[in-house]
Short mmCIF file of N, CA and C in Angstrom, two decimals:
data_model
loop_
_atom_site.label_atom_id
_atom_site.label_comp_id
_atom_site.label_asym_id
_atom_site.label_seq_id
_atom_site.Cartn_x
_atom_site.Cartn_y
_atom_site.Cartn_z
N MET A 1 1.02 -1.24 0.01
CA MET A 1 0.11 -0.01 0.09
C MET A 1 0.68 1.11 -0.16
N ARG A 2 1.90 0.85 0.66
CA ARG A 2 3.17 2.24 0.56
C ARG A 2 3.37 2.75 -0.79
N ARG A 3 3.54 1.72 -1.62
CA ARG A 3 3.77 1.99 -3.27
C ARG A 3 2.74 2.76 -3.78
N VAL A 4 1.14 2.41 -3.49
CA VAL A 4 0.10 2.70 -4.32
C VAL A 4 -0.32 4.03 -3.91
N LEU A 5 -0.15 4.32 -2.66
CA LEU A 5 -0.52 5.54 -2.32
C LEU A 5 -0.16 6.79 -2.79
N PRO A 6 1.31 6.96 -3.53
CA PRO A 6 2.05 7.86 -4.18
C PRO A 6 1.39 7.79 -5.41
N LEU A 7 1.00 6.79 -5.96
CA LEU A 7 0.39 6.77 -7.27
C LEU A 7 -0.84 7.38 -7.30
N LEU A 8 -1.90 7.29 -6.45
CA LEU A 8 -3.08 7.68 -6.09
C LEU A 8 -2.96 9.23 -6.17
N LEU A 9 -2.17 9.66 -5.27
CA LEU A 9 -1.69 11.07 -4.93
C LEU A 9 -1.32 11.71 -6.13
N ALA A 10 -0.44 11.06 -6.98
CA ALA A 10 0.24 11.89 -8.31
C ALA A 10 -1.06 11.79 -9.38
N ALA A 11 -2.01 11.24 -9.16
CA ALA A 11 -3.33 11.10 -10.21
C ALA A 11 -4.09 12.32 -9.81
N LEU A 12 -4.19 12.80 -8.68
CA LEU A 12 -4.97 13.92 -8.07
C LEU A 12 -5.13 15.07 -9.11
N PRO A 13 -3.95 15.38 -9.84
CA PRO A 13 -4.06 16.64 -10.70
C PRO A 13 -4.93 16.30 -11.76
N LEU A 14 -5.06 15.25 -12.11
CA LEU A 14 -6.02 14.84 -13.40
C LEU A 14 -7.36 15.11 -13.21
N CYS A 15 -7.84 15.17 -11.84
CA CYS A 15 -9.28 15.73 -11.57
C CYS A 15 -9.59 17.04 -12.63
N ALA A 16 -8.57 18.10 -12.25
CA ALA A 16 -8.72 19.15 -13.11
C ALA A 16 -9.08 18.96 -14.44
N GLN A 17 -8.65 17.82 -15.23
CA GLN A 17 -8.81 17.29 -16.59
C GLN A 17 -9.78 16.69 -16.82
N ASP A 18 -10.96 16.89 -16.19
CA ASP A 18 -12.24 15.85 -16.22
C ASP A 18 -12.15 14.62 -15.86
N ALA A 19 -11.15 14.21 -15.15
CA ALA A 19 -11.01 12.87 -14.72
C ALA A 19 -11.97 12.65 -13.46
N ALA A 20 -12.40 11.41 -13.32
CA ALA A 20 -13.35 11.00 -12.03
C ALA A 20 -12.71 10.06 -11.23
N LEU A 21 -12.91 10.17 -9.76
CA LEU A 21 -12.46 9.20 -9.01
C LEU A 21 -13.82 8.42 -8.95
N GLY A 22 -13.45 6.87 -8.64
CA GLY A 22 -14.66 5.86 -8.64
C GLY A 22 -14.25 4.68 -7.79
N VAL A 23 -15.13 4.09 -7.57
CA VAL A 23 -15.04 2.61 -6.79
C VAL A 23 -15.62 1.56 -7.51
N ARG A 24 -15.06 0.37 -7.65
CA ARG A 24 -15.76 -0.99 -7.95
C ARG A 24 -15.91 -1.89 -7.27
N ALA A 25 -17.23 -2.71 -7.13
CA ALA A 25 -17.19 -4.00 -6.21
C ALA A 25 -17.84 -4.81 -6.98
N GLN A 26 -17.35 -6.36 -6.88
CA GLN A 26 -17.82 -7.25 -7.77
C GLN A 26 -17.83 -8.73 -6.64
N GLY A 27 -18.94 -9.49 -7.43
CA GLY A 27 -18.43 -10.88 -6.94
C GLY A 27 -17.84 -11.49 -7.92
N VAL A 28 -16.97 -12.63 -7.57
CA VAL A 28 -15.99 -13.29 -8.45
C VAL A 28 -16.42 -14.75 -8.43
N ILE A 29 -16.71 -15.22 -9.40
CA ILE A 29 -16.89 -16.60 -9.69
C ILE A 29 -15.60 -17.45 -10.44
N PRO A 30 -15.01 -18.26 -9.44
CA PRO A 30 -13.74 -18.99 -10.01
C PRO A 30 -14.12 -20.10 -11.09
N MET A 31 -13.20 -20.13 -11.86
CA MET A 31 -13.26 -21.25 -12.68
C MET A 31 -11.95 -21.95 -12.83
N GLY A 32 -12.13 -23.04 -13.50
CA GLY A 32 -10.74 -23.80 -13.63
C GLY A 32 -10.10 -24.43 -12.62
N ASP A 33 -8.74 -23.92 -12.75
CA ASP A 33 -7.78 -24.25 -11.34
C ASP A 33 -8.22 -23.57 -10.22
N LEU A 34 -8.66 -22.20 -10.41
CA LEU A 34 -9.08 -21.43 -9.19
C LEU A 34 -10.28 -22.24 -8.38
N ARG A 35 -11.23 -22.68 -9.34
CA ARG A 35 -12.48 -23.07 -8.74
C ARG A 35 -12.04 -24.50 -8.01
N ASP A 36 -10.91 -25.24 -8.75
CA ASP A 36 -10.69 -26.32 -7.80
C ASP A 36 -10.02 -26.14 -6.39
N LEU A 37 -9.11 -25.03 -6.65
CA LEU A 37 -8.23 -24.46 -5.37
C LEU A 37 -9.25 -24.19 -4.15
N THR A 38 -10.38 -23.28 -4.69
CA THR A 38 -11.25 -22.69 -3.52
C THR A 38 -12.61 -23.56 -3.51
N ASP A 39 -12.60 -24.69 -4.02
CA ASP A 39 -13.87 -25.61 -3.92
C ASP A 39 -15.12 -24.80 -4.39
N GLY A 40 -14.84 -24.25 -5.42
CA GLY A 40 -16.05 -23.23 -5.99
C GLY A 40 -16.53 -22.04 -5.08
N GLN A 41 -15.82 -21.83 -4.20
CA GLN A 41 -16.25 -20.61 -3.24
C GLN A 41 -16.32 -19.53 -4.03
N VAL A 42 -17.47 -18.70 -4.00
CA VAL A 42 -17.50 -17.31 -4.67
C VAL A 42 -16.69 -16.42 -3.71
N GLY A 43 -15.95 -15.34 -4.39
CA GLY A 43 -15.19 -14.40 -3.93
C GLY A 43 -15.52 -12.99 -4.08
N LEU A 44 -14.91 -12.12 -3.34
CA LEU A 44 -15.25 -10.76 -3.53
C LEU A 44 -14.07 -10.04 -3.96
N GLY A 45 -14.32 -8.87 -4.60
CA GLY A 45 -13.38 -7.87 -5.18
C GLY A 45 -13.91 -6.47 -5.04
N ALA A 46 -12.96 -5.55 -4.96
CA ALA A 46 -13.08 -4.29 -5.00
C ALA A 46 -11.96 -3.51 -5.20
N GLY A 47 -12.29 -2.11 -5.57
CA GLY A 47 -10.89 -1.38 -5.93
C GLY A 47 -11.38 0.01 -6.27
N VAL A 48 -10.55 0.80 -6.27
CA VAL A 48 -10.59 2.12 -6.56
C VAL A 48 -9.97 2.81 -7.78
N PHE A 49 -10.43 3.74 -8.37
CA PHE A 49 -9.87 3.96 -9.77
C PHE A 49 -9.86 5.59 -10.05
N VAL A 50 -9.06 6.03 -10.95
CA VAL A 50 -9.33 7.22 -11.73
C VAL A 50 -9.54 6.98 -13.11
N GLU A 51 -10.59 7.48 -13.67
CA GLU A 51 -11.36 7.41 -14.85
C GLU A 51 -10.88 8.39 -15.59
N ILE A 52 -10.08 8.54 -16.60
CA ILE A 52 -9.62 9.69 -17.66
C ILE A 52 -10.05 9.73 -18.95
N PRO A 53 -10.89 10.62 -19.31
CA PRO A 53 -11.40 10.39 -20.53
C PRO A 53 -10.34 10.96 -21.64
N VAL A 54 -10.62 10.21 -22.65
CA VAL A 54 -9.59 10.16 -24.06
C VAL A 54 -10.44 10.35 -25.28
N GLY A 55 -10.82 11.52 -25.73
CA GLY A 55 -11.89 11.62 -26.54
C GLY A 55 -13.37 11.58 -26.23
N ASP A 56 -14.12 11.49 -27.23
CA ASP A 56 -15.65 11.25 -26.65
C ASP A 56 -16.05 10.05 -26.35
N THR A 57 -15.55 9.12 -26.91
CA THR A 57 -16.12 7.65 -26.41
C THR A 57 -15.12 6.57 -26.05
N PHE A 58 -13.79 7.12 -25.51
CA PHE A 58 -12.75 6.23 -24.82
C PHE A 58 -12.35 6.95 -23.67
N LYS A 59 -12.21 5.78 -22.65
CA LYS A 59 -11.61 6.35 -21.59
C LYS A 59 -10.67 5.32 -20.70
N LEU A 60 -9.67 5.72 -20.30
CA LEU A 60 -8.57 5.04 -19.40
C LEU A 60 -9.10 4.92 -18.10
N ARG A 61 -8.77 3.66 -17.18
CA ARG A 61 -9.22 3.77 -16.07
C ARG A 61 -8.09 2.81 -15.15
N PRO A 62 -6.99 3.58 -14.54
CA PRO A 62 -6.18 2.86 -13.88
C PRO A 62 -6.63 2.59 -12.42
N THR A 63 -6.55 1.20 -12.00
CA THR A 63 -7.45 0.87 -10.77
C THR A 63 -6.47 0.08 -9.77
N VAL A 64 -6.72 0.32 -8.65
CA VAL A 64 -5.98 -0.31 -7.50
C VAL A 64 -6.85 -1.09 -6.69
N GLY A 65 -6.72 -2.41 -6.56
CA GLY A 65 -7.73 -3.24 -6.18
C GLY A 65 -7.28 -4.65 -5.52
N GLY A 66 -8.24 -5.56 -5.24
CA GLY A 66 -7.94 -6.88 -4.95
C GLY A 66 -9.06 -7.79 -5.02
N GLN A 67 -9.01 -9.03 -4.83
CA GLN A 67 -9.90 -10.01 -4.79
C GLN A 67 -9.58 -10.93 -3.57
N TYR A 68 -10.73 -11.50 -3.01
CA TYR A 68 -10.51 -12.13 -1.56
C TYR A 68 -11.56 -13.57 -1.77
N PHE A 69 -11.11 -14.68 -1.73
CA PHE A 69 -11.88 -15.91 -1.60
C PHE A 69 -11.63 -16.41 -0.25
N PRO A 70 -12.81 -16.47 0.49
CA PRO A 70 -12.70 -17.05 1.88
C PRO A 70 -12.17 -18.51 2.20
N LYS A 71 -11.57 -18.76 3.34
CA LYS A 71 -11.25 -19.93 3.74
C LYS A 71 -12.31 -21.13 3.31
N LYS A 72 -11.61 -22.29 2.59
CA LYS A 72 -12.41 -23.31 2.10
C LYS A 72 -11.55 -24.68 2.06
N THR A 73 -12.24 -25.66 2.27
CA THR A 73 -11.43 -26.88 1.98
C THR A 73 -11.07 -27.26 0.64
N SER A 74 -9.93 -27.46 0.34
CA SER A 74 -9.51 -27.73 -1.12
C SER A 74 -9.17 -28.94 -1.07
N ALA A 75 -9.96 -29.44 -2.37
CA ALA A 75 -9.46 -31.09 -2.48
C ALA A 75 -7.86 -31.26 -3.27
N SER A 76 -7.64 -29.92 -3.91
CA SER A 76 -6.51 -30.07 -4.50
C SER A 76 -5.23 -29.83 -3.71
N LEU A 77 -5.40 -29.48 -2.54
CA LEU A 77 -4.33 -29.39 -1.66
C LEU A 77 -4.54 -30.37 -0.44
N GLY A 78 -4.95 -31.56 -0.83
CA GLY A 78 -5.20 -32.76 0.12
C GLY A 78 -6.20 -32.46 1.14
N GLY A 79 -7.27 -31.77 1.00
CA GLY A 79 -8.23 -31.53 2.23
C GLY A 79 -7.77 -30.37 3.05
N ALA A 80 -6.68 -29.51 2.72
CA ALA A 80 -6.14 -28.41 3.68
C ALA A 80 -7.14 -27.39 3.00
N GLU A 81 -7.47 -26.26 4.29
CA GLU A 81 -8.39 -25.42 4.24
C GLU A 81 -7.21 -24.18 3.67
N VAL A 82 -7.94 -23.44 2.45
CA VAL A 82 -6.99 -22.55 1.78
C VAL A 82 -7.75 -21.10 1.71
N THR A 83 -7.08 -19.93 1.72
CA THR A 83 -7.55 -18.53 1.50
C THR A 83 -6.69 -18.37 0.45
N VAL A 84 -7.43 -17.66 -0.65
CA VAL A 84 -6.72 -17.15 -1.82
C VAL A 84 -7.19 -15.74 -1.90
N SER A 85 -6.16 -14.77 -2.26
CA SER A 85 -6.40 -13.36 -2.67
C SER A 85 -5.63 -13.01 -3.39
N SER A 86 -5.62 -11.65 -4.08
CA SER A 86 -4.85 -10.83 -5.05
C SER A 86 -5.10 -9.40 -4.69
N VAL A 87 -3.81 -8.82 -4.74
CA VAL A 87 -3.94 -7.07 -4.81
C VAL A 87 -3.55 -6.83 -6.31
N ASP A 88 -4.15 -5.95 -6.97
CA ASP A 88 -4.15 -5.81 -8.47
C ASP A 88 -3.99 -4.12 -8.55
N PHE A 89 -3.15 -4.08 -9.76
CA PHE A 89 -2.96 -2.79 -10.18
C PHE A 89 -3.08 -3.02 -11.54
N MET A 90 -4.20 -2.76 -12.13
CA MET A 90 -4.81 -2.98 -13.54
C MET A 90 -4.93 -1.48 -14.23
N VAL A 91 -4.74 -1.39 -15.67
CA VAL A 91 -5.21 -0.28 -16.36
C VAL A 91 -6.29 -0.72 -17.27
N ASP A 92 -7.38 -0.21 -17.11
CA ASP A 92 -8.50 -0.66 -18.14
C ASP A 92 -8.90 0.32 -19.09
N ALA A 93 -9.28 -0.19 -20.34
CA ALA A 93 -9.52 0.76 -21.44
C ALA A 93 -10.97 0.45 -21.50
N LEU A 94 -11.99 1.51 -21.64
CA LEU A 94 -13.15 1.18 -22.13
C LEU A 94 -13.59 2.06 -23.33
N TRP A 95 -14.41 1.34 -24.01
CA TRP A 95 -14.86 1.95 -25.36
C TRP A 95 -16.21 2.23 -25.56
N PHE A 96 -16.85 2.99 -25.63
CA PHE A 96 -18.15 3.33 -25.86
C PHE A 96 -18.76 3.59 -27.24
N PRO A 97 -19.36 2.71 -27.93
CA PRO A 97 -19.45 2.53 -29.11
C PRO A 97 -20.76 3.65 -29.60
N GLY A 98 -21.56 4.19 -28.68
CA GLY A 98 -22.33 5.12 -28.99
C GLY A 98 -21.91 6.45 -28.87
N GLU A 99 -22.65 7.55 -29.07
CA GLU A 99 -22.05 8.92 -29.21
C GLU A 99 -21.67 9.76 -27.94
N THR A 100 -21.94 9.15 -26.94
CA THR A 100 -21.46 9.66 -25.44
C THR A 100 -20.69 8.66 -24.62
N ALA A 101 -19.94 8.79 -23.69
CA ALA A 101 -19.47 7.93 -22.72
C ALA A 101 -20.16 7.99 -21.19
N ASP A 102 -21.23 8.85 -21.44
CA ASP A 102 -22.04 9.08 -19.97
C ASP A 102 -23.20 8.03 -19.74
N GLN A 103 -23.70 7.47 -20.94
CA GLN A 103 -24.65 6.44 -20.78
C GLN A 103 -24.70 5.38 -21.62
N GLY A 104 -24.89 4.04 -21.59
CA GLY A 104 -24.89 3.18 -22.72
C GLY A 104 -24.06 2.01 -22.52
N PRO A 105 -24.12 1.11 -23.17
CA PRO A 105 -23.29 -0.01 -23.37
C PRO A 105 -21.57 0.41 -23.81
N TYR A 106 -20.79 -0.41 -23.15
CA TYR A 106 -19.25 -0.08 -23.64
C TYR A 106 -18.70 -1.62 -23.58
N LEU A 107 -17.33 -1.56 -24.06
CA LEU A 107 -16.34 -2.85 -23.99
C LEU A 107 -15.49 -2.42 -22.98
N VAL A 108 -14.83 -3.33 -22.24
CA VAL A 108 -13.68 -2.83 -21.25
C VAL A 108 -12.79 -3.98 -21.31
N VAL A 109 -11.32 -3.68 -21.68
CA VAL A 109 -10.28 -4.84 -21.54
C VAL A 109 -9.27 -4.15 -20.45
N GLY A 110 -8.55 -4.84 -19.71
CA GLY A 110 -7.82 -4.51 -18.71
C GLY A 110 -6.34 -5.51 -18.85
N ALA A 111 -5.33 -4.81 -18.13
CA ALA A 111 -4.16 -5.65 -18.14
C ALA A 111 -3.30 -4.94 -16.89
N GLY A 112 -2.58 -5.62 -16.29
CA GLY A 112 -1.78 -5.09 -15.21
C GLY A 112 -1.21 -6.35 -14.55
N GLY A 113 -0.58 -5.74 -13.12
CA GLY A 113 0.08 -6.76 -12.07
C GLY A 113 -0.99 -7.21 -11.30
N GLN A 114 -0.71 -8.55 -10.73
CA GLN A 114 -1.62 -9.03 -9.94
C GLN A 114 -0.76 -9.92 -8.88
N MET A 115 -0.56 -9.59 -7.57
CA MET A 115 -0.12 -10.34 -6.81
C MET A 115 -0.80 -11.38 -5.83
N TRP A 116 -0.85 -12.59 -6.37
CA TRP A 116 -1.45 -13.50 -5.72
C TRP A 116 -1.07 -14.38 -4.65
N ARG A 117 -1.90 -14.58 -3.45
CA ARG A 117 -1.37 -15.04 -2.46
C ARG A 117 -2.20 -16.28 -1.96
N VAL A 118 -1.69 -17.54 -1.92
CA VAL A 118 -2.23 -18.79 -1.66
C VAL A 118 -1.91 -19.19 -0.09
N SER A 119 -2.94 -19.27 0.70
CA SER A 119 -2.50 -19.43 2.38
C SER A 119 -3.18 -20.79 2.69
N PRO A 120 -2.43 -21.98 2.87
CA PRO A 120 -3.08 -23.07 3.35
C PRO A 120 -3.05 -23.35 4.70
N THR A 121 -4.11 -23.47 5.23
CA THR A 121 -3.93 -23.75 6.91
C THR A 121 -2.84 -24.64 7.35
N GLY A 122 -2.06 -24.28 8.11
CA GLY A 122 -0.92 -25.32 8.47
C GLY A 122 0.12 -25.35 7.80
N GLY A 123 0.12 -24.82 6.62
CA GLY A 123 0.91 -24.84 5.52
C GLY A 123 1.70 -23.60 5.22
N THR A 124 2.72 -23.40 4.30
CA THR A 124 3.48 -22.32 3.93
C THR A 124 2.59 -21.37 2.79
N ALA A 125 2.50 -20.23 3.05
CA ALA A 125 1.79 -19.47 2.17
C ALA A 125 2.74 -18.81 1.12
N THR A 126 2.17 -18.92 -0.10
CA THR A 126 2.98 -18.44 -1.34
C THR A 126 2.30 -17.45 -1.98
N SER A 127 3.33 -16.29 -2.46
CA SER A 127 2.89 -15.25 -3.00
C SER A 127 3.64 -15.10 -4.48
N HIS A 128 2.92 -14.62 -5.46
CA HIS A 128 3.46 -14.60 -6.82
C HIS A 128 3.01 -13.37 -7.63
N THR A 129 3.81 -12.61 -8.01
CA THR A 129 3.42 -11.47 -9.03
C THR A 129 3.26 -11.68 -10.36
N ARG A 130 2.13 -11.44 -10.99
CA ARG A 130 2.02 -12.03 -12.38
C ARG A 130 1.19 -11.00 -13.03
N LEU A 131 1.27 -11.32 -14.44
CA LEU A 131 0.49 -10.64 -15.34
C LEU A 131 -0.99 -10.87 -15.54
N GLY A 132 -1.95 -10.15 -15.39
CA GLY A 132 -3.39 -10.52 -15.49
C GLY A 132 -4.10 -9.81 -16.42
N VAL A 133 -4.96 -10.11 -17.20
CA VAL A 133 -5.75 -9.72 -18.36
C VAL A 133 -7.23 -9.78 -17.91
N SER A 134 -8.14 -8.92 -18.26
CA SER A 134 -9.64 -9.13 -18.15
C SER A 134 -10.27 -8.64 -19.39
N GLY A 135 -11.47 -8.93 -19.83
CA GLY A 135 -12.33 -8.37 -20.72
C GLY A 135 -13.78 -8.46 -20.57
N GLY A 136 -14.50 -7.79 -20.98
CA GLY A 136 -15.90 -7.87 -20.73
C GLY A 136 -16.72 -6.83 -21.17
N LEU A 137 -18.17 -6.81 -20.71
CA LEU A 137 -19.17 -5.79 -21.26
C LEU A 137 -19.25 -5.04 -20.01
N GLY A 138 -19.86 -3.78 -20.36
CA GLY A 138 -20.46 -2.93 -19.04
C GLY A 138 -21.70 -2.04 -19.64
N TYR A 139 -22.41 -1.35 -18.61
CA TYR A 139 -23.36 -0.61 -19.12
C TYR A 139 -23.59 0.55 -18.25
N GLN A 140 -23.43 1.74 -18.55
CA GLN A 140 -23.34 2.89 -17.97
C GLN A 140 -24.89 3.35 -17.73
N LEU A 141 -25.47 3.09 -16.56
CA LEU A 141 -26.85 3.28 -16.40
C LEU A 141 -26.97 4.91 -16.27
N THR A 142 -26.12 5.57 -15.48
CA THR A 142 -26.29 6.98 -15.30
C THR A 142 -24.65 7.49 -15.34
N PRO A 143 -24.57 8.73 -15.44
CA PRO A 143 -23.20 9.30 -15.49
C PRO A 143 -22.23 8.82 -14.31
N HIS A 144 -23.02 8.38 -13.26
CA HIS A 144 -22.37 8.15 -12.05
C HIS A 144 -22.18 6.31 -11.75
N LEU A 145 -23.27 5.93 -12.31
CA LEU A 145 -23.70 4.25 -11.89
C LEU A 145 -23.39 3.37 -13.23
N GLY A 146 -22.54 2.19 -12.98
CA GLY A 146 -22.40 1.54 -13.97
C GLY A 146 -22.39 0.00 -13.55
N VAL A 147 -22.51 -0.89 -14.53
CA VAL A 147 -22.51 -2.48 -14.06
C VAL A 147 -21.56 -3.05 -15.04
N GLU A 148 -20.81 -4.12 -14.83
CA GLU A 148 -19.95 -4.75 -15.53
C GLU A 148 -19.94 -6.17 -15.51
N ALA A 149 -19.33 -6.98 -16.29
CA ALA A 149 -19.54 -8.55 -16.46
C ALA A 149 -18.24 -8.59 -17.01
N ARG A 150 -17.08 -9.31 -16.56
CA ARG A 150 -15.81 -9.56 -17.15
C ARG A 150 -15.39 -11.05 -16.98
N ALA A 151 -14.50 -11.48 -17.64
CA ALA A 151 -13.88 -12.82 -17.70
C ALA A 151 -12.37 -12.28 -17.40
N PHE A 152 -11.61 -12.99 -16.57
CA PHE A 152 -10.43 -12.74 -16.06
C PHE A 152 -9.35 -14.01 -16.35
N TRP A 153 -8.18 -13.77 -16.43
CA TRP A 153 -7.10 -14.85 -16.58
C TRP A 153 -5.78 -14.15 -15.85
N SER A 154 -5.14 -15.17 -15.04
CA SER A 154 -3.87 -14.62 -14.48
C SER A 154 -3.07 -16.06 -14.16
N PRO A 155 -2.06 -16.32 -14.35
CA PRO A 155 -1.25 -17.46 -14.08
C PRO A 155 -0.95 -17.19 -12.59
N ILE A 156 -0.92 -18.10 -11.59
CA ILE A 156 -0.37 -18.04 -10.35
C ILE A 156 0.98 -18.58 -10.11
N GLU A 157 0.90 -19.91 -10.30
CA GLU A 157 2.08 -20.83 -10.41
C GLU A 157 2.14 -21.54 -11.55
N THR A 158 3.15 -22.55 -11.91
CA THR A 158 3.14 -23.20 -12.97
C THR A 158 2.01 -24.10 -13.39
N ASN A 159 1.40 -24.68 -12.65
CA ASN A 159 0.29 -25.52 -12.78
C ASN A 159 -0.98 -24.89 -11.99
N LEU A 160 -1.02 -23.61 -11.81
CA LEU A 160 -1.91 -23.01 -11.11
C LEU A 160 -2.45 -21.73 -11.88
N THR A 161 -3.65 -21.63 -12.53
CA THR A 161 -4.14 -20.42 -13.31
C THR A 161 -5.27 -19.97 -12.81
N ALA A 162 -5.34 -18.51 -12.38
CA ALA A 162 -6.70 -17.99 -11.92
C ALA A 162 -7.48 -17.52 -13.10
N THR A 163 -8.67 -17.94 -13.27
CA THR A 163 -9.50 -17.79 -14.30
C THR A 163 -11.29 -17.70 -13.69
N GLY A 164 -11.69 -16.81 -14.41
CA GLY A 164 -13.13 -16.56 -13.60
C GLY A 164 -14.03 -15.64 -14.34
N LEU A 165 -15.12 -15.48 -13.72
CA LEU A 165 -15.98 -14.40 -14.16
C LEU A 165 -16.13 -13.60 -12.82
N SER A 166 -16.48 -12.11 -13.27
CA SER A 166 -16.61 -11.21 -12.04
C SER A 166 -17.85 -10.41 -12.82
N LEU A 167 -18.74 -9.94 -11.76
CA LEU A 167 -20.07 -9.49 -11.89
C LEU A 167 -20.08 -8.20 -10.77
N GLY A 168 -20.47 -6.94 -11.30
CA GLY A 168 -20.23 -6.05 -10.16
C GLY A 168 -20.71 -4.70 -10.60
N GLY A 169 -20.84 -3.62 -9.80
CA GLY A 169 -21.01 -2.31 -9.99
C GLY A 169 -19.77 -1.49 -10.09
N VAL A 170 -19.96 -0.31 -10.70
CA VAL A 170 -18.99 0.89 -10.84
C VAL A 170 -19.67 2.12 -10.17
N VAL A 171 -19.00 2.79 -9.26
CA VAL A 171 -19.55 4.33 -8.89
C VAL A 171 -18.48 5.36 -9.21
N ARG A 172 -18.94 6.29 -10.07
CA ARG A 172 -17.96 7.39 -10.29
C ARG A 172 -18.41 8.70 -9.64
N PHE A 173 -17.59 9.23 -8.99
CA PHE A 173 -17.80 10.67 -8.10
C PHE A 173 -17.40 11.88 -9.02
#
């Protein structure tokens, strides 16, 4: 967090250039290796962002956030209880095919760094920082409220990849 705070403070002057601060919250549905590791436990995610308009229908959204999958018995770790979490620094690109970026559907793609942590009970926790990517669809309901559905992918270890779907809401201030 000590590294992230200066980045957010450095982004504050962008507010004078029509940038908007916001928050995102989502439910995370694990798939593949991540589903096996968490025994299908649904996770939660949240983040804060600065949304920067680039033209009339394109925006960039640097985001700092994370995901958390509560403690669950993992068959892939021999029945040990495991907690999985990530801290993310992503940059999203939003494209609004309509005439305005204040309302309507949009496409979103993102890429950035994710630090994954796998913590089995009674075992040694492992942390790995990897590239993560995501993409999906969103709908801007009002100039301040939107919803998004995304798919994500990020390798955690050699034989463990985090994939899944996230469904959530976005609030811009």
